[in-house]
């Protein structure tokens, strides 16, 4: 009984933050703000795929960058209407944590969001306004296959829900065959 209540509460929290993020992304785009997704390794490649989803499903543009490119190409041009989304399997990616620390020290009005697998890590607990867990279980291998696929699915759902219903977005995800 208690487990069921905890699962229900967790699910409600995730839905709340997912809806908050889709709303923030739409508003940011409408106000002329920029949306950055900063990630490394397989998370970066998931974010690149996510940028195609956003462009084609929602007409919202996202800029993907690894932490080094973000620091040298975008850090000094951030403004109050921008959103920075960090994607990390571990939630402890050092160069991404450093980016979030620097943004927090420069400008507290920028919305910082993380997409992580490890919810009890630095990025979601200390450096983000809110986070979305991908909840795919522990990764054993460097390839991070489970988290990569889960991140891509989450990016699809977020992009699709900007212009479509939750039911429609989830129905399309369910059509994927293993």
Coordinates of C-alpha atoms in Angstrom, one line a residue:
X1 CA 0.0 0.0 0.0
X2 CA 2.8 2.5 0.9
X3 CA 4.7 1.5 -2.2
X4 CA 1.7 2.2 -4.3
X5 CA 1.3 5.7 -2.7
X6 CA 5.0 6.5 -3.2
X7 CA 4.8 5.5 -6.9
X8 CA 1.7 7.5 -7.4
X9 CA 3.3 10.6 -5.8
X10 CA 6.5 10.1 -7.9
X11 CA 4.5 9.9 -11.1
X12 CA 2.5 13.0 -10.2
X13 CA 5.7 14.9 -9.6
X14 CA 7.2 13.8 -12.9
X15 CA 4.1 14.8 -14.8
X16 CA 4.1 18.2 -13.0
X17 CA 7.7 18.9 -14.0
X18 CA 7.2 17.6 -17.5
X19 CA 4.2 19.9 -18.0
X20 CA 6.1 22.8 -16.4
X21 CA 9.0 22.2 -18.9
X22 CA 6.8 22.0 -22.0
X23 CA 5.1 25.3 -20.9
X24 CA 8.4 27.0 -20.2
X25 CA 9.8 25.9 -23.6
X26 CA 6.8 27.2 -25.4
X27 CA 6.9 30.5 -23.5
X28 CA 10.6 30.9 -24.0
X29 CA 10.3 30.4 -27.7
X30 CA 7.3 32.8 -27.9
X31 CA 9.3 35.5 -26.0
X32 CA 12.3 35.2 -28.3
X33 CA 14.5 33.4 -25.7
X34 CA 16.9 30.7 -26.6
X35 CA 16.8 27.1 -25.4
X36 CA 20.1 25.4 -24.9
X37 CA 20.6 21.7 -24.3
X38 CA 24.1 21.0 -22.9
X39 CA 25.4 17.4 -22.7
X40 CA 28.3 15.1 -23.2
X41 CA 28.9 11.7 -24.8
X42 CA 25.8 9.7 -25.5
X43 CA 23.6 12.3 -23.8
X44 CA 24.9 14.9 -26.3
X45 CA 23.8 12.6 -29.2
X46 CA 20.4 12.1 -27.6
X47 CA 20.1 15.9 -27.4
X48 CA 21.0 16.2 -31.0
X49 CA 18.3 13.8 -32.0
X50 CA 15.9 15.8 -29.7
X51 CA 16.7 19.0 -31.6
X52 CA 15.2 17.3 -34.7
X53 CA 12.1 16.4 -32.8
X54 CA 11.6 19.9 -31.5
X55 CA 12.2 21.5 -34.9
X56 CA 9.9 19.2 -36.7
X57 CA 7.1 18.5 -34.2
X58 CA 6.8 21.8 -32.3
X59 CA 8.5 24.5 -34.3
X60 CA 10.6 25.2 -31.2
X61 CA 14.3 25.5 -31.9
X62 CA 16.8 24.2 -29.4
X63 CA 20.5 24.7 -29.6
X64 CA 22.6 21.6 -28.6
X65 CA 26.2 21.9 -27.4
X66 CA 28.7 20.0 -25.4
X67 CA 30.0 21.9 -22.4
X68 CA 33.1 23.2 -24.0
X69 CA 31.3 24.5 -27.1
X70 CA 28.6 26.0 -24.9
X71 CA 31.2 27.8 -22.7
X72 CA 33.1 29.2 -25.7
X73 CA 30.1 29.9 -28.0
X74 CA 27.1 30.9 -25.8
X75 CA 28.0 31.5 -22.2
X76 CA 28.6 35.2 -22.5
X77 CA 25.4 35.9 -24.5
X78 CA 22.8 34.3 -22.2
X79 CA 19.9 36.5 -21.2
X80 CA 17.0 36.3 -18.7
X81 CA 14.6 34.7 -21.1
X82 CA 16.9 31.7 -21.9
X83 CA 16.5 28.1 -20.7
X84 CA 19.5 25.8 -20.2
X85 CA 18.8 22.1 -20.0
X86 CA 21.6 19.9 -18.9
X87 CA 21.4 16.2 -19.8
X88 CA 23.5 13.7 -17.8
X89 CA 23.2 10.0 -17.1
X90 CA 25.1 10.3 -13.8
X91 CA 24.1 13.9 -12.8
X92 CA 27.7 14.4 -11.9
X93 CA 29.3 15.3 -15.2
X94 CA 32.0 17.7 -14.0
X95 CA 32.1 20.1 -16.9
X96 CA 28.3 20.3 -16.9
X97 CA 28.2 21.0 -13.2
X98 CA 30.8 23.7 -13.8
X99 CA 28.6 25.3 -16.5
X100 CA 25.6 25.3 -14.1
X101 CA 27.7 26.8 -11.3
X102 CA 28.9 29.6 -13.6
X103 CA 25.4 30.4 -14.9
X104 CA 24.1 30.5 -11.3
X105 CA 26.9 32.9 -10.3
X106 CA 26.3 35.2 -13.2
X107 CA 22.5 35.3 -13.6
X108 CA 19.9 33.8 -11.3
X109 CA 17.0 34.5 -13.7
X110 CA 18.0 31.9 -16.3
X111 CA 15.9 28.7 -15.9
X112 CA 18.1 25.7 -15.3
X113 CA 16.7 22.2 -15.8
X114 CA 18.3 18.8 -15.8
X115 CA 17.4 15.5 -17.4
X116 CA 19.1 12.8 -15.4
X117 CA 19.1 9.1 -14.5
X118 CA 20.6 9.5 -11.1
X119 CA 18.2 11.8 -9.2
X120 CA 20.4 11.9 -6.0
X121 CA 23.3 13.7 -7.7
X122 CA 24.6 17.2 -7.8
X123 CA 22.9 18.5 -10.9
X124 CA 19.3 17.8 -9.9
X125 CA 19.6 18.3 -6.2
X126 CA 21.8 21.4 -6.1
X127 CA 22.1 23.1 -9.4
X128 CA 18.6 23.0 -11.1
X129 CA 15.4 24.8 -10.7
X130 CA 13.8 21.4 -11.4
X131 CA 14.6 18.1 -13.1
X132 CA 13.1 15.3 -15.0
X133 CA 14.3 11.8 -14.2
X134 CA 14.7 9.3 -17.0
X135 CA 14.4 6.4 -14.5
X136 CA 15.9 3.7 -16.7
X137 CA 17.9 1.9 -14.1
X138 CA 21.7 1.7 -13.5
X139 CA 24.0 1.8 -16.5
X140 CA 26.8 -0.8 -16.3
X141 CA 28.5 -0.2 -19.7
X142 CA 30.1 3.0 -21.0
X143 CA 27.7 2.8 -24.0
X144 CA 24.8 3.9 -21.9
X145 CA 22.2 2.3 -24.2
X146 CA 19.3 2.4 -21.8
X147 CA 19.8 6.0 -20.8
X148 CA 20.3 7.0 -24.5
X149 CA 17.1 5.4 -25.6
X150 CA 15.2 6.8 -22.6
X151 CA 16.5 10.3 -23.3
X152 CA 15.5 10.1 -26.9
X153 CA 12.0 9.0 -25.9
X154 CA 11.7 11.8 -23.3
X155 CA 12.8 14.4 -25.9
X156 CA 10.2 13.1 -28.3
X157 CA 7.4 13.3 -25.7
X158 CA 8.4 16.8 -24.7
X159 CA 8.5 18.0 -28.3
X160 CA 5.3 16.3 -29.3
X161 CA 3.4 17.6 -26.3
X162 CA 4.0 21.2 -27.2
X163 CA 1.5 21.0 -30.0
X164 CA -0.3 17.7 -29.3
X165 CA -2.0 16.0 -26.4
X166 CA -0.3 13.8 -23.9
X167 CA -2.3 10.9 -25.2
X168 CA -1.2 11.4 -28.8
X169 CA 2.4 11.7 -27.9
X170 CA 2.4 8.6 -25.7
X171 CA 0.4 6.6 -28.3
X172 CA 3.1 7.3 -30.8
X173 CA 5.8 6.1 -28.4
X174 CA 3.8 2.9 -27.8
X175 CA 4.0 2.2 -31.5
X176 CA 7.7 1.6 -31.4
X177 CA 8.5 -2.1 -31.7
X178 CA 11.5 -3.6 -30.1

